[in-house]
Amino acid sequence: MTRPPLNRRLAEFGTTVFAEMSALAARTGAINLGQGFPDTDGPEEIREAAVRALRDGRGNQYPPGPGVPELRSAVADHQRERYGLTYDPDTEVLVTAGATEAIAAALLALVEPGDEVIALEPYYDSYAACVAMAGGTRVPVTLRPHEGSYVLDLDELRAAVTDRTRLILLNTPHNPTGTVLTRAELTAVAELAVERDLLVVTDEVYEHLVFDGAEHLPIASLPGMRERTVSIGSAGKTFSFTGWKVGWVTASPELTSAVRSAKQFLTYVSSGPFQYAIAEALRLPASYFDGLRADLQAKRDLLSEGLAQAGFEVYRPSGTYFVTTDIRPLGDADGFAFCRSLPERAGVVAIPNAVFYDHRDAGAPFVRFAFCKKTEVLEEAVSRLKRLG
Ligand SMILES: *Cc1c(COP(=O)(O)O)cnc(C)c1O
């Protein structure tokens, strides 16, 4: 073979660092705080709902392309009850194979080759690959650490918009920084999108995981935004069933139909019985969502305090599963080298934030730890990390 098998669009995305770090964890017996999945399943009654659907023969054959009606109604009701956003379950809701497929389908549907896509850096790893698969050009706008958290520089965002900009790809609550974009930041993004006639694709998979009373605000609810926003949600993080891969899109009929055009040739449909179970999950009482938040907030505090005691500078997250740290106080500056040696040095695996950056230098000294793990696992990790001091 003279030509390498992987095409040019994807050549830079070889294998993800998650695979390398998870293999490292397996090989060394280190505690894996790299990848963000819970080590405890979601609510028993929702697991039972999936079993019931499967036994009753609901969803064992191809479900409807847009998703089962029960789930589309539950998604529409959830958007209305939580955010006052009204979507028609028949024309404005699309069920996808997790948020991952929603992101891919949205970008494949909306981006022409040569279009520019602005994304907030550091960003979730699938964004760059999906922009590339769509033939677009990614334009990173860097979130910068400021007084203990990460902020969006609105001037930088404005300056990044050109005549070729097609859309802004947002993520709030933001992985990996844990930032929850404020009303003022989102209002500025919205005004820019309206002024420059841009679409917004917003990844809100952590909408329920916000701490210290922070508020998640969907940008679709701001003036002029409903008709130009594709909102993406997922059951994975909200209900601790990341393997079920049930996600959804809410958007205007035109945008939903465009995303569906791409989605139908990716998976067509997926997760039949799980769709029925998630329809029930979205109708769980407020106590479920409050309990999840409180549990994760306590875990955030446990890990954040442990990391601070071990000598890291900690960016205490307002949302998500993750805490970002700066390793420079420990005398290190290269997150990659640090993460490769951490299992040996302290028996813990983490992820170097540089993988989430185009400007690798800007991300070099930052390392991300996941806290969606059992309390005893986090306690053990914290005690091991003390060895670094
Ligand atoms: C986990 C995650 C996803 C993927 O969600 P799935 O529903 O599992 O496909 C998408 N975006 C962000 C920011 C995530 O952290």
Short mmCIF file of C-alpha atoms and ligand atoms in Angstrom, two decimals:
data_model
loop_
_atom_site.label_atom_id
_atom_site.label_comp_id
_atom_site.label_asym_id
_atom_site.label_seq_id
_atom_site.Cartn_x
_atom_site.Cartn_y
_atom_site.Cartn_z
CA MET A 1 0.00 0.00 0.00
CA THR A 2 1.56 3.26 -1.07
CA ARG A 3 -1.24 5.35 0.31
CA PRO A 4 -1.91 5.26 4.08
CA PRO A 5 -5.31 3.75 4.85
CA LEU A 6 -6.66 6.70 6.87
CA ASN A 7 -7.75 9.60 4.70
CA ARG A 8 -6.29 13.07 4.96
CA ARG A 9 -9.31 14.56 6.73
CA LEU A 10 -8.91 12.18 9.67
CA ALA A 11 -5.15 11.58 9.64
CA GLU A 12 -4.53 13.92 12.56
CA PHE A 13 -7.05 12.08 14.75
CA GLY A 14 -5.24 8.70 14.98
CA THR A 15 -6.28 7.17 18.32
CA THR A 16 -7.59 9.12 21.25
CA VAL A 17 -5.59 9.71 24.38
CA PHE A 18 -8.47 8.09 26.30
CA ALA A 19 -7.58 4.70 24.84
CA GLU A 20 -3.91 5.18 25.74
CA MET A 21 -4.67 6.31 29.28
CA SER A 22 -7.32 3.62 29.93
CA ALA A 23 -4.84 0.97 28.74
CA LEU A 24 -2.25 2.49 31.05
CA ALA A 25 -4.72 2.29 33.94
CA ALA A 26 -5.48 -1.36 33.15
CA ARG A 27 -1.79 -2.24 32.88
CA THR A 28 -0.69 -0.53 36.08
CA GLY A 29 -3.78 -1.05 38.24
CA ALA A 30 -4.04 2.71 38.65
CA ILE A 31 -7.35 4.36 39.52
CA ASN A 32 -8.81 5.61 36.26
CA LEU A 33 -9.99 9.20 36.66
CA GLY A 34 -9.39 9.75 32.95
CA GLN A 35 -12.52 8.89 31.04
CA GLY A 36 -15.81 10.43 32.22
CA PHE A 37 -18.18 7.61 32.93
CA PRO A 38 -19.82 6.80 36.28
CA ASP A 39 -18.80 3.59 38.07
CA THR A 40 -22.35 3.18 39.39
CA ASP A 41 -25.42 2.63 37.19
CA GLY A 42 -28.36 5.02 37.15
CA PRO A 43 -31.75 4.52 38.89
CA GLU A 44 -32.89 0.92 39.34
CA GLU A 45 -36.43 1.76 38.20
CA ILE A 46 -35.07 3.04 34.89
CA ARG A 47 -33.02 -0.11 34.41
CA GLU A 48 -36.19 -2.05 35.08
CA ALA A 49 -38.06 0.12 32.57
CA ALA A 50 -35.53 -0.93 29.92
CA VAL A 51 -35.95 -4.61 30.85
CA ARG A 52 -39.73 -4.21 30.68
CA ALA A 53 -39.56 -2.57 27.23
CA LEU A 54 -37.31 -5.33 25.98
CA ARG A 55 -39.58 -8.09 27.37
CA ASP A 56 -42.73 -6.39 26.07
CA GLY A 57 -41.22 -6.25 22.62
CA ARG A 58 -41.05 -2.48 22.50
CA GLY A 59 -38.09 -1.20 20.49
CA ASN A 60 -36.61 -4.59 19.59
CA GLN A 61 -37.17 -3.82 15.92
CA TYR A 62 -36.24 -0.58 14.15
CA PRO A 63 -37.93 2.24 16.05
CA PRO A 64 -39.29 5.21 14.05
CA GLY A 65 -36.56 7.32 12.42
CA PRO A 66 -37.15 10.44 14.51
CA GLY A 67 -37.34 8.40 17.74
CA VAL A 68 -40.22 6.75 19.61
CA PRO A 69 -43.14 9.14 20.24
CA GLU A 70 -42.97 8.57 24.04
CA LEU A 71 -39.40 9.86 24.16
CA ARG A 72 -39.98 12.77 21.80
CA SER A 73 -42.89 13.94 23.98
CA ALA A 74 -40.81 13.52 27.12
CA VAL A 75 -37.98 15.60 25.61
CA ALA A 76 -40.41 18.33 24.54
CA ASP A 77 -42.03 18.38 28.00
CA HIS A 78 -38.62 18.52 29.66
CA GLN A 79 -37.57 21.54 27.55
CA ARG A 80 -40.85 23.31 28.29
CA GLU A 81 -41.02 22.59 32.01
CA ARG A 82 -37.38 23.43 32.74
CA TYR A 83 -36.69 26.25 30.34
CA GLY A 84 -40.01 27.45 28.92
CA LEU A 85 -38.90 26.31 25.44
CA THR A 86 -41.72 24.81 23.40
CA TYR A 87 -40.91 22.25 20.71
CA ASP A 88 -43.33 20.18 18.64
CA PRO A 89 -42.44 16.54 19.38
CA ASP A 90 -43.28 15.57 15.80
CA THR A 91 -41.29 18.14 13.85
CA GLU A 92 -38.83 19.67 16.29
CA VAL A 93 -37.38 16.75 18.25
CA LEU A 94 -34.98 14.12 16.88
CA VAL A 95 -33.64 11.17 18.88
CA THR A 96 -30.01 10.25 18.14
CA ALA A 97 -27.41 7.64 19.10
CA GLY A 98 -26.17 9.73 21.99
CA ALA A 99 -25.04 13.33 21.77
CA THR A 100 -22.09 12.06 19.75
CA GLU A 101 -24.27 11.26 16.77
CA ALA A 102 -26.23 14.47 17.21
CA ILE A 103 -23.00 16.48 16.98
CA ALA A 104 -21.84 14.53 13.92
CA ALA A 105 -25.19 14.75 12.16
CA ALA A 106 -25.56 18.47 12.90
CA LEU A 107 -22.13 19.29 11.52
CA LEU A 108 -22.48 16.99 8.49
CA ALA A 109 -25.86 18.53 7.74
CA LEU A 110 -25.11 22.20 8.31
CA VAL A 111 -21.50 22.69 7.22
CA GLU A 112 -20.35 23.08 3.58
CA PRO A 113 -16.74 22.40 2.69
CA GLY A 114 -14.83 25.59 3.38
CA ASP A 115 -17.22 26.84 6.07
CA GLU A 116 -15.64 27.90 9.34
CA VAL A 117 -16.89 26.52 12.65
CA ILE A 118 -16.02 28.35 15.85
CA ALA A 119 -15.60 26.15 18.92
CA LEU A 120 -14.63 27.04 22.47
CA GLU A 121 -11.20 25.61 23.16
CA PRO A 122 -10.39 23.39 25.04
CA TYR A 123 -13.09 21.29 23.38
CA TYR A 124 -14.62 17.83 23.47
CA ASP A 125 -12.59 15.63 21.16
CA SER A 126 -15.33 14.69 18.71
CA TYR A 127 -15.88 18.31 17.63
CA ALA A 128 -12.65 18.65 15.66
CA ALA A 129 -13.08 15.27 13.98
CA CYS A 130 -16.69 15.99 13.00
CA VAL A 131 -15.85 19.44 11.63
CA ALA A 132 -13.11 17.74 9.59
CA MET A 133 -15.46 15.00 8.33
CA ALA A 134 -17.87 17.73 7.23
CA GLY A 135 -15.04 19.42 5.31
CA GLY A 136 -15.22 22.50 7.51
CA THR A 137 -12.43 24.48 9.09
CA ARG A 138 -12.35 24.75 12.85
CA VAL A 139 -11.62 28.09 14.43
CA PRO A 140 -10.83 27.76 18.13
CA VAL A 141 -11.60 30.52 20.59
CA THR A 142 -9.71 29.85 23.79
CA LEU A 143 -11.34 29.93 27.22
CA ARG A 144 -8.77 31.42 29.58
CA PRO A 145 -8.17 30.75 33.26
CA HIS A 146 -9.08 33.77 35.30
CA GLU A 147 -9.44 34.02 39.08
CA GLY A 148 -10.02 30.31 39.63
CA SER A 149 -12.28 29.58 36.65
CA TYR A 150 -12.31 29.75 32.87
CA VAL A 151 -13.86 32.67 31.01
CA LEU A 152 -14.81 33.41 27.43
CA ASP A 153 -13.14 36.48 25.91
CA LEU A 154 -15.99 38.04 23.97
CA ASP A 155 -13.69 40.29 21.94
CA GLU A 156 -11.75 37.23 20.84
CA LEU A 157 -14.98 35.54 19.87
CA ARG A 158 -16.14 38.55 17.84
CA ALA A 159 -12.75 38.77 16.13
CA ALA A 160 -12.95 35.09 15.16
CA VAL A 161 -16.08 35.59 13.04
CA THR A 162 -15.40 36.01 9.30
CA ASP A 163 -17.53 35.97 6.16
CA ARG A 164 -16.97 32.22 6.02
CA THR A 165 -18.20 31.50 9.56
CA ARG A 166 -21.19 29.17 9.42
CA LEU A 167 -21.78 28.31 13.01
CA ILE A 168 -20.68 28.54 16.60
CA LEU A 169 -20.37 25.22 18.39
CA LEU A 170 -21.03 25.84 22.08
CA ASN A 171 -20.74 23.55 25.05
CA THR A 172 -22.17 24.55 28.41
CA PRO A 173 -21.68 23.28 31.10
CA HIS A 174 -18.25 22.93 29.52
CA ASN A 175 -16.10 19.82 29.34
CA PRO A 176 -13.22 19.83 30.35
CA THR A 177 -13.11 23.15 32.25
CA GLY A 178 -16.34 22.83 34.23
CA THR A 179 -17.32 26.36 33.26
CA VAL A 180 -21.02 27.19 33.03
CA LEU A 181 -21.46 30.09 30.60
CA THR A 182 -23.23 33.00 32.25
CA ARG A 183 -26.30 34.81 31.03
CA ALA A 184 -24.10 37.76 30.03
CA GLU A 185 -21.73 35.56 28.01
CA LEU A 186 -24.57 33.71 26.31
CA THR A 187 -26.37 36.96 25.54
CA ALA A 188 -23.24 38.27 23.85
CA VAL A 189 -22.89 35.06 21.81
CA ALA A 190 -26.55 35.29 20.85
CA GLU A 191 -26.26 38.91 19.77
CA LEU A 192 -23.25 38.05 17.65
CA ALA A 193 -25.05 35.10 16.06
CA VAL A 194 -28.05 37.27 15.17
CA GLU A 195 -25.89 40.15 13.91
CA ARG A 196 -23.73 37.90 11.69
CA ASP A 197 -26.53 35.47 10.80
CA LEU A 198 -24.81 32.41 12.28
CA LEU A 199 -26.22 29.12 13.43
CA VAL A 200 -25.44 27.86 16.93
CA VAL A 201 -25.06 24.18 17.78
CA THR A 202 -25.06 23.81 21.56
CA ASP A 203 -23.95 20.68 23.41
CA GLU A 204 -25.81 20.68 26.73
CA VAL A 205 -25.24 17.10 27.89
CA TYR A 206 -24.31 18.35 31.38
CA GLU A 207 -27.39 20.58 31.75
CA HIS A 208 -28.39 18.89 35.02
CA LEU A 209 -24.90 18.74 36.51
CA VAL A 210 -24.43 22.27 37.85
CA PHE A 211 -23.22 23.11 41.33
CA ASP A 212 -23.39 25.81 44.00
CA GLY A 213 -26.75 26.97 42.67
CA ALA A 214 -25.31 27.82 39.21
CA GLU A 215 -27.99 28.06 36.52
CA HIS A 216 -27.82 26.33 33.16
CA LEU A 217 -29.30 28.62 30.53
CA PRO A 218 -30.03 27.18 27.08
CA ILE A 219 -28.99 29.72 24.44
CA ALA A 220 -32.07 28.74 22.44
CA SER A 221 -34.15 30.61 25.03
CA LEU A 222 -32.51 33.98 24.25
CA PRO A 223 -34.07 36.47 21.82
CA GLY A 224 -33.65 35.59 18.14
CA MET A 225 -32.03 32.25 18.93
CA ARG A 226 -34.74 29.62 18.79
CA GLU A 227 -34.79 29.55 14.98
CA ARG A 228 -31.00 29.46 14.62
CA THR A 229 -30.06 27.01 17.38
CA VAL A 230 -29.65 23.25 17.37
CA SER A 231 -29.73 22.13 21.03
CA ILE A 232 -28.25 18.77 21.91
CA GLY A 233 -29.07 16.73 25.01
CA SER A 234 -28.24 13.24 26.23
CA ALA A 235 -29.40 10.71 28.77
CA GLY A 236 -25.88 9.35 29.32
CA LYS A 237 -24.61 11.84 31.88
CA THR A 238 -28.00 12.86 33.33
CA PHE A 239 -29.06 9.32 34.18
CA SER A 240 -25.70 7.54 34.52
CA PHE A 241 -26.31 5.21 31.60
CA THR A 242 -23.54 6.24 29.24
CA GLY A 243 -23.64 2.88 27.43
CA TRP A 244 -27.25 3.29 26.32
CA LYS A 245 -26.43 6.04 23.85
CA VAL A 246 -29.70 7.92 23.87
CA GLY A 247 -29.39 11.55 22.82
CA TRP A 248 -31.61 14.14 21.19
CA VAL A 249 -31.79 17.32 19.19
CA THR A 250 -34.34 20.08 19.63
CA ALA A 251 -34.53 22.75 16.92
CA SER A 252 -36.86 24.44 14.41
CA PRO A 253 -38.54 22.14 11.86
CA GLU A 254 -36.06 23.24 9.14
CA LEU A 255 -32.98 22.58 11.27
CA THR A 256 -34.36 19.33 12.71
CA SER A 257 -35.14 18.08 9.23
CA ALA A 258 -31.63 19.00 8.03
CA VAL A 259 -30.00 17.14 10.94
CA ARG A 260 -32.29 14.15 10.34
CA SER A 261 -31.14 14.01 6.70
CA ALA A 262 -27.59 13.30 7.88
CA LYS A 263 -28.58 11.18 10.89
CA GLN A 264 -30.65 8.72 8.82
CA PHE A 265 -27.49 7.64 6.96
CA LEU A 266 -25.31 7.36 10.05
CA THR A 267 -27.17 4.97 12.36
CA TYR A 268 -30.69 5.37 10.92
CA VAL A 269 -32.03 4.45 14.40
CA SER A 270 -30.62 3.09 17.65
CA SER A 271 -31.22 2.07 21.27
CA GLY A 272 -34.87 0.96 20.75
CA PRO A 273 -35.84 -0.35 24.22
CA PHE A 274 -33.66 2.24 25.95
CA GLN A 275 -35.61 5.04 24.31
CA TYR A 276 -38.72 3.92 26.24
CA ALA A 277 -36.77 3.77 29.48
CA ILE A 278 -35.34 7.26 29.01
CA ALA A 279 -38.82 8.59 28.28
CA GLU A 280 -39.63 7.49 31.85
CA ALA A 281 -36.36 8.84 33.21
CA LEU A 282 -37.04 12.34 31.92
CA ARG A 283 -40.22 12.30 33.98
CA LEU A 284 -38.50 11.41 37.25
CA PRO A 285 -39.36 13.82 40.07
CA ALA A 286 -37.15 16.83 40.86
CA SER A 287 -35.76 14.89 43.83
CA TYR A 288 -33.84 12.63 41.43
CA PHE A 289 -32.10 15.54 39.69
CA ASP A 290 -31.44 17.32 43.00
CA GLY A 291 -29.99 14.13 44.47
CA LEU A 292 -27.68 13.58 41.49
CA ARG A 293 -26.43 17.14 41.70
CA ALA A 294 -25.83 17.00 45.44
CA ASP A 295 -24.00 13.68 45.15
CA LEU A 296 -21.72 14.96 42.40
CA GLN A 297 -21.12 18.26 44.16
CA ALA A 298 -19.91 16.39 47.24
CA LYS A 299 -17.61 14.31 45.03
CA ARG A 300 -16.33 17.44 43.32
CA ASP A 301 -15.50 18.89 46.72
CA LEU A 302 -13.78 15.73 47.89
CA LEU A 303 -11.57 15.47 44.82
CA SER A 304 -10.93 19.22 44.50
CA GLU A 305 -9.80 19.49 48.11
CA GLY A 306 -7.62 16.41 47.77
CA LEU A 307 -5.98 17.77 44.63
CA ALA A 308 -5.36 21.12 46.29
CA GLN A 309 -3.78 19.37 49.29
CA ALA A 310 -1.61 17.33 46.94
CA GLY A 311 -0.25 20.60 45.55
CA PHE A 312 -2.26 21.18 42.37
CA GLU A 313 -3.83 24.50 41.54
CA VAL A 314 -7.50 23.60 41.19
CA TYR A 315 -10.13 25.21 38.96
CA ARG A 316 -13.21 24.32 40.93
CA PRO A 317 -15.86 23.46 38.31
CA SER A 318 -19.39 24.91 38.37
CA GLY A 319 -20.65 21.93 36.38
CA THR A 320 -19.86 18.58 34.64
CA TYR A 321 -17.97 15.51 35.82
CA PHE A 322 -14.51 17.06 35.66
CA VAL A 323 -12.04 19.16 37.54
CA THR A 324 -9.19 20.86 35.70
CA THR A 325 -5.92 21.45 37.52
CA ASP A 326 -2.68 23.31 36.85
CA ILE A 327 0.37 21.14 37.55
CA ARG A 328 2.91 23.97 37.66
CA PRO A 329 2.83 24.31 41.47
CA LEU A 330 4.09 20.69 41.54
CA GLY A 331 7.11 21.69 39.48
CA ASP A 332 5.77 20.15 36.25
CA ALA A 333 4.72 21.96 33.09
CA ASP A 334 4.03 19.23 30.52
CA GLY A 335 0.64 17.63 31.07
CA PHE A 336 1.34 14.75 28.65
CA ALA A 337 4.52 13.68 30.42
CA PHE A 338 2.83 14.20 33.77
CA CYS A 339 -0.15 11.98 32.88
CA ARG A 340 2.10 9.27 31.44
CA SER A 341 4.08 9.16 34.68
CA LEU A 342 1.20 9.64 37.12
CA PRO A 343 0.23 5.93 37.35
CA GLU A 344 3.80 5.11 38.38
CA ARG A 345 4.16 8.08 40.69
CA ALA A 346 0.76 8.02 42.35
CA GLY A 347 -1.37 5.17 41.00
CA VAL A 348 -3.90 7.48 39.33
CA VAL A 349 -4.76 8.14 35.68
CA ALA A 350 -5.79 11.58 34.40
CA ILE A 351 -6.05 13.27 31.00
CA PRO A 352 -3.76 16.03 29.71
CA ASN A 353 -5.98 18.95 28.67
CA ALA A 354 -3.62 19.72 25.77
CA VAL A 355 -5.48 17.07 23.74
CA PHE A 356 -8.50 19.36 23.80
CA TYR A 357 -6.58 22.28 22.27
CA ASP A 358 -5.42 23.34 18.82
CA HIS A 359 -3.12 25.74 20.62
CA ARG A 360 -1.38 22.89 22.46
CA ASP A 361 0.86 25.32 24.34
CA ALA A 362 -2.14 27.07 25.86
CA GLY A 363 -3.25 23.75 27.35
CA ALA A 364 0.14 22.26 28.23
CA PRO A 365 0.16 22.61 32.04
CA PHE A 366 -3.47 21.56 32.62
CA VAL A 367 -4.68 18.11 33.61
CA ARG A 368 -8.26 16.87 33.96
CA PHE A 369 -9.59 14.47 36.60
CA ALA A 370 -13.09 12.89 36.58
CA PHE A 371 -15.03 12.75 39.86
CA CYS A 372 -18.07 10.70 38.69
CA LYS A 373 -16.75 7.76 40.73
CA LYS A 374 -17.66 6.06 44.02
CA THR A 375 -16.71 8.04 47.12
CA GLU A 376 -14.34 5.31 48.32
CA VAL A 377 -12.58 5.33 44.93
CA LEU A 378 -12.10 9.10 45.13
CA GLU A 379 -10.88 8.82 48.73
CA GLU A 380 -8.30 6.25 47.69
CA ALA A 381 -7.22 8.42 44.74
CA VAL A 382 -6.84 11.44 47.01
CA SER A 383 -4.76 9.48 49.47
CA ARG A 384 -2.51 8.19 46.65
CA LEU A 385 -2.09 11.67 45.15
CA LYS A 386 -0.64 12.90 48.45
CA ARG A 387 2.50 10.95 47.46
CA LEU A 388 3.24 13.67 44.92
CA GLY A 389 3.98 16.21 47.64
C1 LIG B 1 -19.94 12.68 27.12
C2 LIG B 1 -20.09 13.84 26.19
C3 LIG B 1 -20.76 13.72 24.97
C4 LIG B 1 -21.23 12.40 24.44
O1 LIG B 1 -22.49 12.08 24.84
P1 LIG B 1 -23.15 10.68 24.43
O2 LIG B 1 -24.59 10.91 24.68
O3 LIG B 1 -22.54 9.63 25.29
O4 LIG B 1 -22.84 10.44 22.99
C5 LIG B 1 -20.92 14.84 24.19
N1 LIG B 1 -20.43 16.04 24.58
C6 LIG B 1 -19.76 16.19 25.74
C7 LIG B 1 -19.25 17.53 26.10
C8 LIG B 1 -19.54 15.09 26.57
O5 LIG B 1 -18.83 15.23 27.68
#
